[in-house]
PDB file of C-alpha atoms in Angstrom:
ATOM      1  CA  UNK A  73     102.263  94.626 112.514  1.00 77.00           C
ATOM      2  CA  UNK A  74     100.947  93.754 109.058  1.00 78.00           C
ATOM      3  CA  UNK A  75     102.581  94.307 105.740  1.00 82.00           C
ATOM      4  CA  UNK A  76     101.977  95.431 102.868  1.00 79.00           C
ATOM      5  CA  UNK A  77     102.817  92.070 101.914  1.00 78.00           C
ATOM      6  CA  UNK A  78     100.103  90.561 103.345  1.00 78.00           C
ATOM      7  CA  UNK A  79     102.046  89.489 106.214  1.00 81.00           C
ATOM      8  CA  UNK A  80     100.869  89.699 110.065  1.00 82.00           C
ATOM      9  CA  UNK A  81     103.133  89.261 112.803  1.00 84.00           C
ATOM     10  CA  UNK A  82     102.194  89.465 116.595  1.00 77.00           C
ATOM     11  CA  UNK A  83      98.717  88.989 117.838  1.00 74.00           C
ATOM     12  CA  UNK A  84      96.996  89.584 122.111  1.00 69.00           C
ATOM     13  CA  UNK A  85      97.073  85.215 122.531  1.00 73.00           C
ATOM     14  CA  UNK A  86      95.301  83.502 124.573  1.00 79.00           C
ATOM     15  CA  UNK A  87      97.770  83.649 127.426  1.00 80.00           C
ATOM     16  CA  UNK A  88      98.076  87.237 126.889  1.00 73.00           C
ATOM     17  CA  UNK A  89      94.730  87.146 127.533  1.00 75.00           C
ATOM     18  CA  UNK A  90      94.240  84.889 130.508  1.00 82.00           C
ATOM     19  CA  UNK A  91      97.337  87.488 132.129  1.00 77.00           C
ATOM     20  CA  UNK A  92      95.199  90.693 131.179  1.00 75.00           C
ATOM     21  CA  UNK A  93      92.429  89.353 133.118  1.00 78.00           C
ATOM     22  CA  UNK A  94      94.207  88.280 136.446  1.00 82.00           C
ATOM     23  CA  UNK A  95      96.201  91.553 136.340  1.00 78.00           C
ATOM     24  CA  UNK A  96      92.908  93.930 135.415  1.00 76.00           C
ATOM     25  CA  UNK A  97      91.520  92.107 138.718  1.00 81.00           C
ATOM     26  CA  UNK A  98      94.549  92.808 140.467  1.00 80.00           C
ATOM     27  CA  UNK A  99      94.404  96.117 140.284  1.00 74.00           C
ATOM     28  CA  UNK A 100      91.109  96.442 141.097  1.00 79.00           C
ATOM     29  CA  UNK A 101      92.182  94.523 144.384  1.00 82.00           C
ATOM     30  CA  UNK A 102      94.931  96.941 144.668  1.00 80.00           C
ATOM     31  CA  UNK A 103      93.560  99.738 144.346  1.00 81.00           C
ATOM     32  CA  UNK A 104      90.726  99.186 146.959  1.00 83.00           C
ATOM     33  CA  UNK A 105      93.525  97.983 149.732  1.00 81.00           C
ATOM     34  CA  UNK A 106      95.257 101.871 148.665  1.00 78.00           C
ATOM     35  CA  UNK A 107      92.000 103.425 149.547  1.00 85.00           C
ATOM     36  CA  UNK A 108      91.872 101.508 152.359  1.00 87.00           C
ATOM     37  CA  UNK A 109      95.866 102.358 153.263  1.00 80.00           C
ATOM     38  CA  UNK A 110      95.321 106.186 152.871  1.00 84.00           C
ATOM     39  CA  UNK A 111      92.627 106.361 155.038  1.00 87.00           C
ATOM     40  CA  UNK A 112      94.555 105.348 157.448  1.00 84.00           C
ATOM     41  CA  UNK A 113      97.297 107.191 156.366  1.00 88.00           C
ATOM     42  CA  UNK A 114      99.550 104.131 155.306  1.00 85.00           C
ATOM     43  CA  UNK A 115     102.145 104.080 152.580  1.00 85.00           C
ATOM     44  CA  UNK A 116     100.598 102.506 149.599  1.00 83.00           C
ATOM     45  CA  UNK A 117     100.886  99.645 147.553  1.00 79.00           C
ATOM     46  CA  UNK A 118     102.254  99.632 142.975  1.00 79.00           C
ATOM     47  CA  UNK A 119      99.259  98.549 141.783  1.00 72.00           C
ATOM     48  CA  UNK A 120     100.939  97.777 138.760  1.00 71.00           C
ATOM     49  CA  UNK A 121     102.023  94.562 137.114  1.00 71.00           C
ATOM     50  CA  UNK A 122     105.424  94.109 136.469  1.00 78.00           C
ATOM     51  CA  UNK A 123     105.114  89.953 135.156  1.00 82.00           C
ATOM     52  CA  UNK A 124     102.971  90.557 132.311  1.00 79.00           C
ATOM     53  CA  UNK A 125     104.466  93.802 131.017  1.00 80.00           C
ATOM     54  CA  UNK A 126     106.952  91.825 131.067  1.00 83.00           C
ATOM     55  CA  UNK A 127     105.658  88.563 129.106  1.00 83.00           C
ATOM     56  CA  UNK A 128     104.033  90.935 126.679  1.00 82.00           C
ATOM     57  CA  UNK A 129     106.919  93.048 125.588  1.00 86.00           C
ATOM     58  CA  UNK A 130     109.016  89.052 125.230  1.00 88.00           C
ATOM     59  CA  UNK A 131     105.845  88.720 122.823  1.00 86.00           C
ATOM     60  CA  UNK A 132     106.649  91.929 120.827  1.00 87.00           C
ATOM     61  CA  UNK A 133     110.314  91.288 120.828  1.00 90.00           C
ATOM     62  CA  UNK A 134     109.822  87.837 119.225  1.00 90.00           C
ATOM     63  CA  UNK A 135     107.379  88.975 116.818  1.00 90.00           C
ATOM     64  CA  UNK A 136     109.370  92.107 115.386  1.00 92.00           C
ATOM     65  CA  UNK A 137     112.084  90.002 115.055  1.00 94.00           C
ATOM     66  CA  UNK A 138     110.251  87.323 112.523  1.00 93.00           C
ATOM     67  CA  UNK A 139     108.753  90.232 111.138  1.00 92.00           C
ATOM     68  CA  UNK A 140     112.627  91.682 110.211  1.00 93.00           C
ATOM     69  CA  UNK A 141     114.176  88.253 109.311  1.00 93.00           C
ATOM     70  CA  UNK A 142     111.589  87.688 106.749  1.00 91.00           C
ATOM     71  CA  UNK A 143     111.904  91.819 105.670  1.00 89.00           C
ATOM     72  CA  UNK A 144     113.504  91.243 101.798  1.00 85.00           C
ATOM     73  CA  UNK A 145     117.241  92.820 100.893  1.00 87.00           C
ATOM     74  CA  UNK A 146     116.984  96.538 100.593  1.00 89.00           C
ATOM     75  CA  UNK A 147     113.583  96.776 102.006  1.00 90.00           C
ATOM     76  CA  UNK A 148     112.448 100.356 103.656  1.00 92.00           C
ATOM     77  CA  UNK A 149     109.964  99.968 106.202  1.00 94.00           C
ATOM     78  CA  UNK A 150     106.935 103.312 106.692  1.00 93.00           C
ATOM     79  CA  UNK A 151     105.934 103.619 109.905  1.00 92.00           C
ATOM     80  CA  UNK A 152     102.132 104.812 110.708  1.00 88.00           C
ATOM     81  CA  UNK A 153     102.608 107.857 113.195  1.00 85.00           C
ATOM     82  CA  UNK A 154     100.663 107.462 115.947  1.00 72.00           C
ATOM     83  CA  UNK A 155      99.494 109.366 119.234  1.00 61.00           C
ATOM     84  CA  UNK A 156      99.042 106.790 121.287  1.00 53.00           C
ATOM     85  CA  UNK A 157      98.317 108.553 124.334  1.00 53.00           C
ATOM     86  CA  UNK A 158      95.386 110.299 122.610  1.00 49.00           C
ATOM     87  CA  UNK A 159      93.728 106.484 121.932  1.00 50.00           C
ATOM     88  CA  UNK A 160      91.295 105.482 123.646  1.00 52.00           C
ATOM     89  CA  UNK A 161      87.923 103.596 122.709  1.00 49.00           C
ATOM     90  CA  UNK A 162      84.469 103.366 124.393  1.00 50.00           C
ATOM     91  CA  UNK A 163      85.064  99.378 125.436  1.00 52.00           C
ATOM     92  CA  UNK A 164      86.786  99.284 128.812  1.00 57.00           C
ATOM     93  CA  UNK A 165      87.912  95.477 127.488  1.00 53.00           C
ATOM     94  CA  UNK A 166      89.540  97.205 124.262  1.00 51.00           C
ATOM     95  CA  UNK A 167      91.227  99.457 126.300  1.00 54.00           C
ATOM     96  CA  UNK A 168      92.449  97.229 128.125  1.00 55.00           C
ATOM     97  CA  UNK A 169      93.897  95.246 125.025  1.00 53.00           C
ATOM     98  CA  UNK A 170      95.084  98.503 124.298  1.00 52.00           C
ATOM     99  CA  UNK A 171      97.760  98.903 127.199  1.00 57.00           C
ATOM    100  CA  UNK A 172      98.346  95.302 126.633  1.00 50.00           C
ATOM    101  CA  UNK A 173      99.146  95.627 123.153  1.00 54.00           C
ATOM    102  CA  UNK A 174     102.021  98.214 124.362  1.00 65.00           C
ATOM    103  CA  UNK A 175     101.920 100.347 120.916  1.00 71.00           C
ATOM    104  CA  UNK A 176     104.126 103.065 122.291  1.00 76.00           C
ATOM    105  CA  UNK A 177     106.966 100.261 122.966  1.00 83.00           C
ATOM    106  CA  UNK A 178     106.200  98.461 119.505  1.00 85.00           C
ATOM    107  CA  UNK A 179     107.341 101.750 118.241  1.00 87.00           C
ATOM    108  CA  UNK A 180     110.379 102.183 119.952  1.00 88.00           C
ATOM    109  CA  UNK A 181     111.460  98.889 119.990  1.00 91.00           C
ATOM    110  CA  UNK A 182     110.179  98.611 116.484  1.00 92.00           C
ATOM    111  CA  UNK A 183     112.900 101.779 115.893  1.00 94.00           C
ATOM    112  CA  UNK A 184     115.656 100.570 117.456  1.00 94.00           C
ATOM    113  CA  UNK A 185     115.535  97.102 116.187  1.00 95.00           C
ATOM    114  CA  UNK A 186     115.493  98.796 111.978  1.00 95.00           C
ATOM    115  CA  UNK A 187     118.459 101.444 113.492  1.00 96.00           C
ATOM    116  CA  UNK A 188     120.470  98.246 114.792  1.00 95.00           C
ATOM    117  CA  UNK A 189     120.072  96.339 111.534  1.00 94.00           C
ATOM    118  CA  UNK A 190     120.665  99.579 109.710  1.00 94.00           C
ATOM    119  CA  UNK A 191     117.462  99.033 107.955  1.00 95.00           C
ATOM    120  CA  UNK A 192     115.651 102.722 106.378  1.00 95.00           C
ATOM    121  CA  UNK A 193     112.722 103.724 108.064  1.00 95.00           C
ATOM    122  CA  UNK A 194     110.547 107.049 108.468  1.00 95.00           C
ATOM    123  CA  UNK A 195     106.959 107.753 109.735  1.00 93.00           C
ATOM    124  CA  UNK A 196     104.799 108.607 107.590  1.00 96.00           C
ATOM    125  CA  UNK A 197     100.868 110.537 107.512  1.00 95.00           C
ATOM    126  CA  UNK A 198      98.105 107.835 108.364  1.00 95.00           C
ATOM    127  CA  UNK A 199      95.239 109.946 107.779  1.00 95.00           C
ATOM    128  CA  UNK A 200      92.594 107.866 105.981  1.00 97.00           C
ATOM    129  CA  UNK A 201      94.860 105.484 105.420  1.00 96.00           C
ATOM    130  CA  UNK A 202      91.920 102.865 106.777  1.00 95.00           C
ATOM    131  CA  UNK A 203      88.856 104.093 104.874  1.00 97.00           C
ATOM    132  CA  UNK A 204      91.332 104.618 101.740  1.00 98.00           C
ATOM    133  CA  UNK A 205      91.308 101.448  98.658  1.00 97.00           C
ATOM    134  CA  UNK A 206      95.105 100.734  98.002  1.00 96.00           C
ATOM    135  CA  UNK A 207      94.026  99.807  94.051  1.00 95.00           C
ATOM    136  CA  UNK A 208      91.801 101.916  93.307  1.00 95.00           C
ATOM    137  CA  UNK A 209      92.501 105.100  95.823  1.00 96.00           C
ATOM    138  CA  UNK A 210      88.826 105.832  96.635  1.00 97.00           C
ATOM    139  CA  UNK A 211      88.804 106.866  99.772  1.00 97.00           C
ATOM    140  CA  UNK A 212      84.860 106.372 102.091  1.00 97.00           C
ATOM    141  CA  UNK A 213      84.457 105.919 105.524  1.00 95.00           C
ATOM    142  CA  UNK A 214      82.095 103.163 104.584  1.00 96.00           C
ATOM    143  CA  UNK A 215      84.951 100.999 102.895  1.00 97.00           C
ATOM    144  CA  UNK A 216      85.890  99.786 106.358  1.00 95.00           C
ATOM    145  CA  UNK A 217      82.904  97.741 107.292  1.00 91.00           C
ATOM    146  CA  UNK A 218      84.411  96.973 110.466  1.00 91.00           C
ATOM    147  CA  UNK A 219      87.571  96.406 112.654  1.00 86.00           C
ATOM    148  CA  UNK A 220      88.885  93.483 110.233  1.00 90.00           C
ATOM    149  CA  UNK A 221      86.989  93.715 106.875  1.00 96.00           C
ATOM    150  CA  UNK A 222      87.465  96.356 103.985  1.00 97.00           C
ATOM    151  CA  UNK A 223      85.600  96.554 100.821  1.00 97.00           C
ATOM    152  CA  UNK A 224      85.610  99.280  98.309  1.00 97.00           C
ATOM    153  CA  UNK A 225      82.671 100.459  97.428  1.00 97.00           C
ATOM    154  CA  UNK A 226      83.766 101.657  94.377  1.00 96.00           C
ATOM    155  CA  UNK A 227      85.691  99.015  92.809  1.00 95.00           C
ATOM    156  CA  UNK A 228      84.699  96.307  95.117  1.00 96.00           C
ATOM    157  CA  UNK A 229      88.584  95.222  96.041  1.00 97.00           C
ATOM    158  CA  UNK A 230      88.296  93.331  99.413  1.00 96.00           C
ATOM    159  CA  UNK A 231      90.688  93.019 101.514  1.00 95.00           C
ATOM    160  CA  UNK A 232      91.963  92.595 105.495  1.00 94.00           C
ATOM    161  CA  UNK A 233      91.107  96.251 106.214  1.00 94.00           C
ATOM    162  CA  UNK A 234      94.825  96.623 108.303  1.00 92.00           C
ATOM    163  CA  UNK A 235      96.553  95.569 105.347  1.00 93.00           C
ATOM    164  CA  UNK A 236      94.690  97.077 102.756  1.00 95.00           C
ATOM    165  CA  UNK A 237      96.334 100.275 104.961  1.00 95.00           C
ATOM    166  CA  UNK A 238      99.383  98.997 105.363  1.00 93.00           C
ATOM    167  CA  UNK A 239      99.715  98.939 101.913  1.00 95.00           C
ATOM    168  CA  UNK A 240      98.579 102.588 101.737  1.00 96.00           C
ATOM    169  CA  UNK A 241     101.084 103.848 104.398  1.00 96.00           C
ATOM    170  CA  UNK A 242     103.662 101.891 101.963  1.00 94.00           C
ATOM    171  CA  UNK A 243     103.029 103.689  99.021  1.00 95.00           C
ATOM    172  CA  UNK A 244     103.128 107.020 101.153  1.00 96.00           C
ATOM    173  CA  UNK A 245     106.778 106.303 102.126  1.00 95.00           C
ATOM    174  CA  UNK A 246     107.847 108.868  99.226  1.00 93.00           C
ATOM    175  CA  UNK A 247     105.035 111.390  99.267  1.00 95.00           C
ATOM    176  CA  UNK A 248     106.187 114.163 100.468  1.00 95.00           C
ATOM    177  CA  UNK A 249     103.080 116.312  99.633  1.00 96.00           C
ATOM    178  CA  UNK A 250     100.761 114.078 102.046  1.00 95.00           C
ATOM    179  CA  UNK A 251     103.414 113.507 104.840  1.00 95.00           C
ATOM    180  CA  UNK A 252     103.348 117.023 105.186  1.00 95.00           C
ATOM    181  CA  UNK A 253      99.975 117.914 104.861  1.00 95.00           C
ATOM    182  CA  UNK A 254      97.557 118.175 108.740  1.00 93.00           C
ATOM    183  CA  UNK A 255      95.525 115.735 109.303  1.00 91.00           C
ATOM    184  CA  UNK A 256      92.103 117.069 108.266  1.00 90.00           C
ATOM    185  CA  UNK A 257      93.327 118.410 104.823  1.00 95.00           C
ATOM    186  CA  UNK A 258      94.601 114.832 103.852  1.00 96.00           C
ATOM    187  CA  UNK A 259      91.130 113.825 102.788  1.00 96.00           C
ATOM    188  CA  UNK A 260      91.003 117.196 100.549  1.00 96.00           C
ATOM    189  CA  UNK A 261      93.868 115.590  98.451  1.00 97.00           C
ATOM    190  CA  UNK A 262      93.252 112.249  98.668  1.00 97.00           C
ATOM    191  CA  UNK A 263      90.179 113.056  96.470  1.00 96.00           C
ATOM    192  CA  UNK A 264      91.321 115.345  94.028  1.00 96.00           C
ATOM    193  CA  UNK A 265      93.469 113.020  93.392  1.00 96.00           C
ATOM    194  CA  UNK A 266      91.208 109.836  92.608  1.00 96.00           C
ATOM    195  CA  UNK A 267      88.683 112.493  90.506  1.00 94.00           C
ATOM    196  CA  UNK A 268      92.124 113.076  88.467  1.00 93.00           C
ATOM    197  CA  UNK A 269      92.550 109.150  87.180  1.00 89.00           C
ATOM    198  CA  UNK A 270      88.716 108.566  86.394  1.00 86.00           C
ATOM    199  CA  UNK A 271      88.061 109.609  82.639  1.00 75.00           C
ATOM    200  CA  UNK A 272      85.654 112.056  83.095  1.00 57.00           C
ATOM    201  CA  UNK A 273      84.827 113.651  86.757  1.00 45.00           C
ATOM    202  CA  UNK A 274      80.829 113.331  86.280  1.00 45.00           C
ATOM    203  CA  UNK A 275      81.521 109.588  86.412  1.00 47.00           C
ATOM    204  CA  UNK A 276      82.271 109.820  90.149  1.00 44.00           C
ATOM    205  CA  UNK A 277      79.113 110.751  90.890  1.00 44.00           C
ATOM    206  CA  UNK A 278      76.892 108.502  89.160  1.00 42.00           C
ATOM    207  CA  UNK A 279      79.495 105.290  89.859  1.00 45.00           C
ATOM    208  CA  UNK A 280      79.487 106.154  93.710  1.00 45.00           C
ATOM    209  CA  UNK A 281      76.005 106.354  93.099  1.00 40.00           C
ATOM    210  CA  UNK A 282      75.412 102.932  91.996  1.00 36.00           C
ATOM    211  CA  UNK A 283      78.337 101.197  94.820  1.00 39.00           C
ATOM    212  CA  UNK A 284      76.767 102.532  97.871  1.00 37.00           C
ATOM    213  CA  UNK A 285      73.038 101.271  96.463  1.00 35.00           C
ATOM    214  CA  UNK A 286      74.371  97.986  96.106  1.00 37.00           C
ATOM    215  CA  UNK A 287      75.501  97.814  99.981  1.00 35.00           C
TER     216      UNK A 287
END
């Protein structure tokens, strides 16, 4: 979990990675065993790993408690509106990490804890939050140089990519226009807002050419 204040809570620890690798290997063996059992018309075994799931959820609970304990009084929380079931990576390893991170569980557990503590929250439109500069508003796919690194090609602002996205999500907490828009229309609105901030619309294209050429 990343916050707009630059704090990050929880990670895929070395211990969880080890457990995940062991669980993946056990899952493969159980799948092979089940294939044999099915051919012999015998009952199959559960391929799941409850111990790894329990360990992962315990780590998640600890990270969320730490975040909420450090939350300033009177704060509100903007939650990224995610469709976890549609998230996929090309890398099998990254898909295993995604499953271990249990994003759906994180979201539901966080909502439960926020309700429990009486903290205001709402789900916000996440479209292009990872590509938008939280300082100047310029939105471009190449602003996000890697999974962890963000550098705005317009103003030069640099930050951890998750922290930059978290700052954008915080700004969208009360942004009714963006939160009601379909995903594909958000980019147009962000571009229009950025252009309005410029003293002269003609300077936008000139500035962009200069910045891109520096990369």
